[in-house]
PDB file of C-alpha atoms in Angstrom:
ATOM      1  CA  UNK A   1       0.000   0.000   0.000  1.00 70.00           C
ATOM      2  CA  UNK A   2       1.080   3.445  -1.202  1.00 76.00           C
ATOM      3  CA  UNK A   3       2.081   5.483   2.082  1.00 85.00           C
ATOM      4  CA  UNK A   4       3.790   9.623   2.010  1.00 92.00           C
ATOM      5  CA  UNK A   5       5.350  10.980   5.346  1.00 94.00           C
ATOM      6  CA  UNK A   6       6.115  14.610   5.931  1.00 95.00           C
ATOM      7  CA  UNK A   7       8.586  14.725   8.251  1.00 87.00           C
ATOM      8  CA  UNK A   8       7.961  18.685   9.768  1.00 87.00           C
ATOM      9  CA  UNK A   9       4.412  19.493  11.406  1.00 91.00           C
ATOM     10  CA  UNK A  10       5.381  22.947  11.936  1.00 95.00           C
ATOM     11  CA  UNK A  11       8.028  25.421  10.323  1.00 96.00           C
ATOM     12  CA  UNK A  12       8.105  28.987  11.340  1.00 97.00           C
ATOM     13  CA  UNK A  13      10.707  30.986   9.064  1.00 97.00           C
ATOM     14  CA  UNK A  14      10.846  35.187   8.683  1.00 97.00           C
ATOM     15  CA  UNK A  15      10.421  36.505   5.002  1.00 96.00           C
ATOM     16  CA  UNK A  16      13.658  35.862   2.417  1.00 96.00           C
ATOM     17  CA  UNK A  17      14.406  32.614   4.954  1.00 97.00           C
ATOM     18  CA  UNK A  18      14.986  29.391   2.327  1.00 97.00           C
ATOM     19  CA  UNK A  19      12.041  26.715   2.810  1.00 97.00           C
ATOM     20  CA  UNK A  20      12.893  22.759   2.077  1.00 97.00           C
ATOM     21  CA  UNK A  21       9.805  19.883   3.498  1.00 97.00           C
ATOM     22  CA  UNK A  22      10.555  16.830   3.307  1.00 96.00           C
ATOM     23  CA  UNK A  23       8.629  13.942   1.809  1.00 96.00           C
ATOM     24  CA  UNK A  24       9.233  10.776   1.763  1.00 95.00           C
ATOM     25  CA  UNK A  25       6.887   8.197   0.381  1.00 92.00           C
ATOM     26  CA  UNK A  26       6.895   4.219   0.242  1.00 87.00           C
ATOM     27  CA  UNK A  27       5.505   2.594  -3.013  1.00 76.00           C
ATOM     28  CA  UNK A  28       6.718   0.222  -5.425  1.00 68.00           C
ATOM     29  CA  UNK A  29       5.729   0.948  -8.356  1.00 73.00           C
ATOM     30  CA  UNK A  30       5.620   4.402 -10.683  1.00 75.00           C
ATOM     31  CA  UNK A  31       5.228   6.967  -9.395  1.00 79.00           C
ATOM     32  CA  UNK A  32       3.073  10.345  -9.714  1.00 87.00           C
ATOM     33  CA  UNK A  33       4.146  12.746  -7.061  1.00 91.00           C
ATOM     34  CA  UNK A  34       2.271  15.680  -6.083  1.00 93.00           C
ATOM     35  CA  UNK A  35       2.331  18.843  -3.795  1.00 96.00           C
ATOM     36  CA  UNK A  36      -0.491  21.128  -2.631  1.00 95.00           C
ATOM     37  CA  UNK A  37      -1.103  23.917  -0.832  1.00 96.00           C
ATOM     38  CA  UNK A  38      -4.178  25.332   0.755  1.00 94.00           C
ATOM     39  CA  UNK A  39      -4.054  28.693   2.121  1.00 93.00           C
ATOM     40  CA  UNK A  40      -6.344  29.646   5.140  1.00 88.00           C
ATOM     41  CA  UNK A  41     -10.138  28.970   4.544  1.00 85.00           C
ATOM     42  CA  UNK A  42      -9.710  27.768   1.347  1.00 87.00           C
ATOM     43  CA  UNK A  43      -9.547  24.365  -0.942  1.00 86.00           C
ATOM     44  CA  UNK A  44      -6.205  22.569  -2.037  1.00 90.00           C
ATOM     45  CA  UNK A  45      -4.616  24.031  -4.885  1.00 91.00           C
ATOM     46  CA  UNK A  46      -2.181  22.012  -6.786  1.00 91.00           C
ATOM     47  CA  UNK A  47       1.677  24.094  -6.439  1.00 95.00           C
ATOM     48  CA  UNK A  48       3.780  20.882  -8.925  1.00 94.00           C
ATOM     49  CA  UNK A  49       3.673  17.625  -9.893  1.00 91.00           C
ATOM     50  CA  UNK A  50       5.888  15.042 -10.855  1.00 91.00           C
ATOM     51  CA  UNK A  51       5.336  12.298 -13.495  1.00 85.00           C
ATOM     52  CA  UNK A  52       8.432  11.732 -15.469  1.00 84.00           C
ATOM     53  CA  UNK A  53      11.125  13.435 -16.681  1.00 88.00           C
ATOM     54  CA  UNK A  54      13.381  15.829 -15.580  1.00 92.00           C
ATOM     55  CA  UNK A  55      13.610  15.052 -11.832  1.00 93.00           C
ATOM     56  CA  UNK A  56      13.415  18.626 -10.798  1.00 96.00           C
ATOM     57  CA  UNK A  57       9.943  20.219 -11.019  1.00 95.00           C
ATOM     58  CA  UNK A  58       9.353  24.043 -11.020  1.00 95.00           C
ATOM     59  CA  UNK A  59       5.974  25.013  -9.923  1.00 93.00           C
ATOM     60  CA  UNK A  60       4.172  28.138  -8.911  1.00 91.00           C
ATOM     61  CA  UNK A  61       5.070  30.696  -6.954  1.00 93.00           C
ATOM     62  CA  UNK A  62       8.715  30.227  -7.494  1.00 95.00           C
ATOM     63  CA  UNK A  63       8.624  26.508  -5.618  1.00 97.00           C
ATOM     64  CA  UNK A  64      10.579  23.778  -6.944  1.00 97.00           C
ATOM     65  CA  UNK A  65      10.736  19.968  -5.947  1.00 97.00           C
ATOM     66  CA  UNK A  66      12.989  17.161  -6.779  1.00 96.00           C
ATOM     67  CA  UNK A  67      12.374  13.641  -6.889  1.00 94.00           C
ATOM     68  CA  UNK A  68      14.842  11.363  -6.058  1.00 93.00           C
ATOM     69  CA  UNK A  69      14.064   7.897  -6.840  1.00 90.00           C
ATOM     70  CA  UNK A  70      17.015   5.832  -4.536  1.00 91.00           C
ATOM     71  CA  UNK A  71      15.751   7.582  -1.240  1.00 93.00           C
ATOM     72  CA  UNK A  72      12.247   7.931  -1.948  1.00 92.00           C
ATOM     73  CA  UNK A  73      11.590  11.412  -1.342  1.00 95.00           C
ATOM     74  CA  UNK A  74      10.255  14.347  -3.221  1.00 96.00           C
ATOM     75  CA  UNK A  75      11.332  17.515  -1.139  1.00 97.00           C
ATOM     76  CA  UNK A  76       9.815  21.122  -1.553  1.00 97.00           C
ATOM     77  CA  UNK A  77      12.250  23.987  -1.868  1.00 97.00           C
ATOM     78  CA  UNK A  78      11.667  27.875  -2.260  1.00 97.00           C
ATOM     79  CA  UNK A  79      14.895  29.944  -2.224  1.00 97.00           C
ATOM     80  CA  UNK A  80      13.125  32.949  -0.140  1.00 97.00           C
ATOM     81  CA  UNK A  81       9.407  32.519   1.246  1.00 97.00           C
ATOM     82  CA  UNK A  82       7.373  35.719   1.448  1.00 96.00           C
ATOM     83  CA  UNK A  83       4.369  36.342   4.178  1.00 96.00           C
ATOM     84  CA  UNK A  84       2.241  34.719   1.580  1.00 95.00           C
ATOM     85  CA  UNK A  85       3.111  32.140   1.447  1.00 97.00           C
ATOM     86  CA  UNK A  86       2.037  31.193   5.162  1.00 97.00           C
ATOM     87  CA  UNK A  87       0.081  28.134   4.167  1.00 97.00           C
ATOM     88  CA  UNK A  88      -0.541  24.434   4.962  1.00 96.00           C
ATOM     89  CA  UNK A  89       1.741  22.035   2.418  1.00 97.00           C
ATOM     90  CA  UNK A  90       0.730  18.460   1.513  1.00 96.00           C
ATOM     91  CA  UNK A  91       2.528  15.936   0.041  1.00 95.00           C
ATOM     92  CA  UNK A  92       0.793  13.539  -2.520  1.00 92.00           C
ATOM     93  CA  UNK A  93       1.211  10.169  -4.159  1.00 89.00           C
ATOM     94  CA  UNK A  94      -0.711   8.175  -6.201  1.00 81.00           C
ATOM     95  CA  UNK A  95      -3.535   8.421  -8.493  1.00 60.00           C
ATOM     96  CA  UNK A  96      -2.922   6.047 -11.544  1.00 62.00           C
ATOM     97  CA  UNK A  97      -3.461   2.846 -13.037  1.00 65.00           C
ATOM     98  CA  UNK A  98      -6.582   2.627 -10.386  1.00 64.00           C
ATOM     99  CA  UNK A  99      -4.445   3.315  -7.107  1.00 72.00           C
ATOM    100  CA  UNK A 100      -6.064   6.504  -5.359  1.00 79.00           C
ATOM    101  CA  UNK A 101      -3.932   9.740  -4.377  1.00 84.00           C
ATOM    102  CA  UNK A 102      -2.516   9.373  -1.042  1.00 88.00           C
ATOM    103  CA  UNK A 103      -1.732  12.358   1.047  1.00 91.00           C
ATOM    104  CA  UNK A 104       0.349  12.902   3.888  1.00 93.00           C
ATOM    105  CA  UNK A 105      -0.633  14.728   7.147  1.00 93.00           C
ATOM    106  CA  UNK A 106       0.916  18.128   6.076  1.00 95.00           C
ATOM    107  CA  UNK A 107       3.313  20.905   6.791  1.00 96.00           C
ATOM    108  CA  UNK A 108       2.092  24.205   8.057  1.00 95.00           C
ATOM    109  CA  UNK A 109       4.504  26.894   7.385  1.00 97.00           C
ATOM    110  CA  UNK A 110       4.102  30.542   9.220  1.00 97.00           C
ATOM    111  CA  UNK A 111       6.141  33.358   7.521  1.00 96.00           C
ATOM    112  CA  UNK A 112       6.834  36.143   9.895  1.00 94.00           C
ATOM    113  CA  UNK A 113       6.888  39.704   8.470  1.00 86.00           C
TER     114      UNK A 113
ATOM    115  CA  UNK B   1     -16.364  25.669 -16.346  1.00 57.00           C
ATOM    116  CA  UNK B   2     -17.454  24.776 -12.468  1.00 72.00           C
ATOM    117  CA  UNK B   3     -14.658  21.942 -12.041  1.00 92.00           C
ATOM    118  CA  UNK B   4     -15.703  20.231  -8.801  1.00 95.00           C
ATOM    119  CA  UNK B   5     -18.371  21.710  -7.091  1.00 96.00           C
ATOM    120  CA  UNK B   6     -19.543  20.317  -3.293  1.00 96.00           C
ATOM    121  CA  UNK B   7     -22.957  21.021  -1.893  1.00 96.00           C
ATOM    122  CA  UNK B   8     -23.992  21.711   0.696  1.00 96.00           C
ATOM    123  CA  UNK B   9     -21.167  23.522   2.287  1.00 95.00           C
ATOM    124  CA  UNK B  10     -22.033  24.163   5.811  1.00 96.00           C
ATOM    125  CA  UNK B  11     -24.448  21.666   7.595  1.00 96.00           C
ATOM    126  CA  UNK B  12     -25.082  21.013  11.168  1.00 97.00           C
ATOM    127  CA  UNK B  13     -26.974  17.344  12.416  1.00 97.00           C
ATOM    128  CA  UNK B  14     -27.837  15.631  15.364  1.00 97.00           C
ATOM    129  CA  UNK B  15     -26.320  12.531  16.143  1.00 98.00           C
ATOM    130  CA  UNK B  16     -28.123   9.952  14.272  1.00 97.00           C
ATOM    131  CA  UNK B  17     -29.051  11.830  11.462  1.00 97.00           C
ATOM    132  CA  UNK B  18     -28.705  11.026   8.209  1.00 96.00           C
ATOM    133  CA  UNK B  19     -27.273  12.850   4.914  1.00 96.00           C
ATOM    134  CA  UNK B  20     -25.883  12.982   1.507  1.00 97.00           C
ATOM    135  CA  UNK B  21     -23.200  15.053   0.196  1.00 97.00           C
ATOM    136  CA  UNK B  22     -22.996  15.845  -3.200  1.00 97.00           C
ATOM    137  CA  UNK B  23     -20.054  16.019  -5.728  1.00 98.00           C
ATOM    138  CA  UNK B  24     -20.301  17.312  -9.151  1.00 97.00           C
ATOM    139  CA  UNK B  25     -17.541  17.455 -11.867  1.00 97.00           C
ATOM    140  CA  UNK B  26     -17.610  18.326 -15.028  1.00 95.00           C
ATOM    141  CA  UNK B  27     -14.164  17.443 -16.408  1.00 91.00           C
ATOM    142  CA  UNK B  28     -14.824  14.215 -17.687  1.00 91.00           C
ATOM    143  CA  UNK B  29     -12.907  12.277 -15.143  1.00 91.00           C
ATOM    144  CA  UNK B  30     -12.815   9.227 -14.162  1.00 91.00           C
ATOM    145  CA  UNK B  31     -11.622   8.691 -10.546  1.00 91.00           C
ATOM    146  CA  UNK B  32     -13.558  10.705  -7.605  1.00 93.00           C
ATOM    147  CA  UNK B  33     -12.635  10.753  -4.194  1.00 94.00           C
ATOM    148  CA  UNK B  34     -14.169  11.647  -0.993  1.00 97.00           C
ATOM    149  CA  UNK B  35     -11.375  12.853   2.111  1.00 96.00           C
ATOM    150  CA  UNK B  36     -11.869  14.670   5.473  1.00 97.00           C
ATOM    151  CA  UNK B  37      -9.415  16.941   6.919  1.00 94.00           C
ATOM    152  CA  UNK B  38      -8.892  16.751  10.745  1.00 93.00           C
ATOM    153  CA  UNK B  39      -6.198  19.109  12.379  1.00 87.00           C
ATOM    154  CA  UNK B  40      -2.828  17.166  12.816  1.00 85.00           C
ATOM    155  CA  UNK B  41      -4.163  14.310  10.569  1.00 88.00           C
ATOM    156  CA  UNK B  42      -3.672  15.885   7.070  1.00 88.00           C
ATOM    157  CA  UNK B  43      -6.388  14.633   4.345  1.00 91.00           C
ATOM    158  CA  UNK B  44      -7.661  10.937   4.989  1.00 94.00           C
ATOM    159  CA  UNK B  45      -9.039   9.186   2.290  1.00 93.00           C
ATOM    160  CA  UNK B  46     -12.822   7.510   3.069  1.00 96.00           C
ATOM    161  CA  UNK B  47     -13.745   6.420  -0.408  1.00 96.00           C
ATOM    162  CA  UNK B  48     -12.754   6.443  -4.134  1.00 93.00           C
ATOM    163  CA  UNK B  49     -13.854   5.690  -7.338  1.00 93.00           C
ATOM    164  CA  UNK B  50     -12.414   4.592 -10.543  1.00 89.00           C
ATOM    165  CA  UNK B  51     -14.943   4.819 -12.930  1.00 92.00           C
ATOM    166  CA  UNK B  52     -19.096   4.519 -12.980  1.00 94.00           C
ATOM    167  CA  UNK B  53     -20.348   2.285 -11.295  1.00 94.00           C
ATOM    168  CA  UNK B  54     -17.399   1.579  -9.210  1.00 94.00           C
ATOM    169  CA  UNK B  55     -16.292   2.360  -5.332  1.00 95.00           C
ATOM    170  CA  UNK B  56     -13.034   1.297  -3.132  1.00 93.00           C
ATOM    171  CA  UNK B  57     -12.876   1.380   0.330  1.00 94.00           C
ATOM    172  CA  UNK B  58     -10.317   4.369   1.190  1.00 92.00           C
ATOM    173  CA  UNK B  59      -8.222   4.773   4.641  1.00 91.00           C
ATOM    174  CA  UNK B  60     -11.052   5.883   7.157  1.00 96.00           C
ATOM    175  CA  UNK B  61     -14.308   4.402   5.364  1.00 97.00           C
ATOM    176  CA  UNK B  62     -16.254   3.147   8.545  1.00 97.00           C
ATOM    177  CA  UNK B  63     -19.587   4.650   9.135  1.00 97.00           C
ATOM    178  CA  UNK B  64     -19.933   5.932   5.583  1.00 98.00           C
ATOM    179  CA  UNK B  65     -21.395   5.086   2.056  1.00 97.00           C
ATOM    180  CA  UNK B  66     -20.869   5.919  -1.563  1.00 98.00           C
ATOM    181  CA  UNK B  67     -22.496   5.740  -4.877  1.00 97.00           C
ATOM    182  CA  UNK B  68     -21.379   6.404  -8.546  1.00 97.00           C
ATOM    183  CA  UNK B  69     -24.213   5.885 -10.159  1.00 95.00           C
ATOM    184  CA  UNK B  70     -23.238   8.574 -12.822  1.00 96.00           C
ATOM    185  CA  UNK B  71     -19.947   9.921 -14.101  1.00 96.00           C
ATOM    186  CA  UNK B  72     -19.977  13.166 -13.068  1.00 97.00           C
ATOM    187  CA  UNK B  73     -21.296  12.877  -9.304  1.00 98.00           C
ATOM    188  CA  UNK B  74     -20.200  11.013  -6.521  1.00 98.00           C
ATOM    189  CA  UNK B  75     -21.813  10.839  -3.725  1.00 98.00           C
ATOM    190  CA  UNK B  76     -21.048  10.731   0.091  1.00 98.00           C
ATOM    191  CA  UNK B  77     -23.909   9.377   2.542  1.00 98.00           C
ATOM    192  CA  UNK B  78     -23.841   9.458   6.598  1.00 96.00           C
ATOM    193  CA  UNK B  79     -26.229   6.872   8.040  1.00 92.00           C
ATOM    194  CA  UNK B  80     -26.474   7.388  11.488  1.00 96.00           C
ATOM    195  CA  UNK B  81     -23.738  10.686  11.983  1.00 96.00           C
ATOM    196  CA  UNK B  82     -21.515  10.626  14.995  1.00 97.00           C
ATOM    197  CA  UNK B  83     -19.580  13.507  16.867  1.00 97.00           C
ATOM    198  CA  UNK B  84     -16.235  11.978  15.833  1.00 97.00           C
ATOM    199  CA  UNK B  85     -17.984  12.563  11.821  1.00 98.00           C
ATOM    200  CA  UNK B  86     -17.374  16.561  12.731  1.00 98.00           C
ATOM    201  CA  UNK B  87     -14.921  17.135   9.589  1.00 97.00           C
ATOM    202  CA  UNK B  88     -14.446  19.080   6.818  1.00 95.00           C
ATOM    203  CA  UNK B  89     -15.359  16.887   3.864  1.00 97.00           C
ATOM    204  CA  UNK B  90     -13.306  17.170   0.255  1.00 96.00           C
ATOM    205  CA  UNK B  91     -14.262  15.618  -2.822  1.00 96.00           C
ATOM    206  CA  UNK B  92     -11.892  15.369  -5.753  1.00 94.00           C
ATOM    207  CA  UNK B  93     -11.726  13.964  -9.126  1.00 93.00           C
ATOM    208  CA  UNK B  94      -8.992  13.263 -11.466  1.00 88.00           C
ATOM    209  CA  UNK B  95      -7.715  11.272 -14.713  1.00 80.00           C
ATOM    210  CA  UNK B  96      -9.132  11.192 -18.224  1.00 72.00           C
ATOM    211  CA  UNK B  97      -8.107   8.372 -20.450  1.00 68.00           C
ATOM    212  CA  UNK B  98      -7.095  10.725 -22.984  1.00 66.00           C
ATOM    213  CA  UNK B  99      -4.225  11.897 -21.171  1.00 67.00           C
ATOM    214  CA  UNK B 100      -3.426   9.038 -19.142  1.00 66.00           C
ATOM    215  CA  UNK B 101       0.091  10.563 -17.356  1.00 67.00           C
ATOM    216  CA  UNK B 102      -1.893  13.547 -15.498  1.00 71.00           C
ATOM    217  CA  UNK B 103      -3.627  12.058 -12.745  1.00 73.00           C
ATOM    218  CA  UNK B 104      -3.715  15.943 -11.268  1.00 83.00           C
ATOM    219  CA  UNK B 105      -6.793  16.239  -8.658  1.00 87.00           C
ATOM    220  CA  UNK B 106      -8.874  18.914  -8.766  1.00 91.00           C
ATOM    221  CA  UNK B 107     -10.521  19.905  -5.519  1.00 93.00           C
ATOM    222  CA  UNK B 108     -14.029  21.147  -4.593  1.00 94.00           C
ATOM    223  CA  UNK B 109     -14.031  24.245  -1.731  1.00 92.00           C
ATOM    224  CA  UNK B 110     -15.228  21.985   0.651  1.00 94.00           C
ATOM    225  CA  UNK B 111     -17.900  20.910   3.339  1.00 96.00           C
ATOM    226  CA  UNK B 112     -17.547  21.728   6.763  1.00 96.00           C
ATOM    227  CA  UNK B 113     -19.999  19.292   8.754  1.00 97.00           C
ATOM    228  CA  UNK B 114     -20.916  19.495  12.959  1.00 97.00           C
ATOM    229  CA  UNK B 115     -22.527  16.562  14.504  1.00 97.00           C
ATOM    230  CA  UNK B 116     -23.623  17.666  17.563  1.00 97.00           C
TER     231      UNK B 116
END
């Protein structure tokens, strides 16, 4: 069974700070990776994905992941993190050849002014 | 174009009441899915489904009951609700045939149900 950890609950940076999450996820087969964010009082949005490829993703908002296959883990980076960008961050996996998308329990990041 | 669209989205019950929750795409896609959110617990999956017609039992599906009757909808049904049901309720759908490497989910804004 598919399974995604994120390894921070809680990260609490000031504006220009650098952001990485962590995400590590356990599933044999291929692999569609996902990351959303959902801003206060409001529905996931999707910020990249990962299907194939070139394993370093660019998303919105200036975020970037990269996938690396030998350790499992698809890890969100931002080189400077604006107020903004205070948010909840969720890790996905899943979602093809029948398999559903898995999420994990989420990151929520405060950006201090 | 609505995407995914929930109704209701606010709803208070007693406990023991019943409802249905409605989900509504109109994207074409084939897989649906019905999570909660809980503080500290991220996005649990209750039930999913791959097609019409079809239902899988997700993560968390005690106490709850689905139906894909049609493509488009999906819907999520509370027989007897509980306190511990108190959630905020996501549906999402995802996947077309036609482009069989996106399996991107698209998310409705949500239902935010108290069983008191």
């Amino acid at each position: 069974a598919q399974s995604v950890s994120q390894h921070n609950h809680h990260v609490i940076l000031s504006e220009a700070a650098s952001l990485e999450l962590g995400c590590n996820y356990s599933y044999g087969g291929t692999v569609n990776l996902f990351w959303y964010v959902q801003y206060p009082g409001q529905h996931l949005q999707l910020l990249l994905k990962y299907f194939s490829g070139d394993p370093l993703v660019k998303g919105i908002k200036g975020f970037e992941a990269e996938f690396i296959k030998s350790k499992f883990s698809f890890n969100l980076r931002k080189p400077s993190v604006q107020w903004s960008d205070t948010a909840e961050y969720f890790c996905a996996v899943g979602g093809q050849a029948g398999t559903a998308l898995i999420f994990g329990k989420g990151t929520t990041l405060s950006v201090s002014s | 174009n609505a995407g995914v669209t929930q109704t209701p989205k606010f709803r208070v019950l007693k406990t023991g009441q019943s409802m249905t929750l409605l989900c509504a795409q109109d994207m074409n896609h084939e897989y649906m899915y019905w999570y909660r959110q809980d503080p500290g617990m991220g996005l649990r999956l209750i039930h999913y489904s791959v097609g019409e017609g079809t239902t899988a039992k997700g993560e968390v599906p005690d106490g709850y009951n689905v139906s894909r009757l049609k493509k488009q909808n999906f819907l999520l049904g509370l027989e007897s609700a509980a306190p511990s049901q108190t959630s905020v309720y996501f549906c999402a759908s995802s996947y077309t045939p036609l482009d069989i490497l996106n399996t991107e989910a698209f998310f409705g804004q949500g239902t935010r149900l108290t069983v008191v």
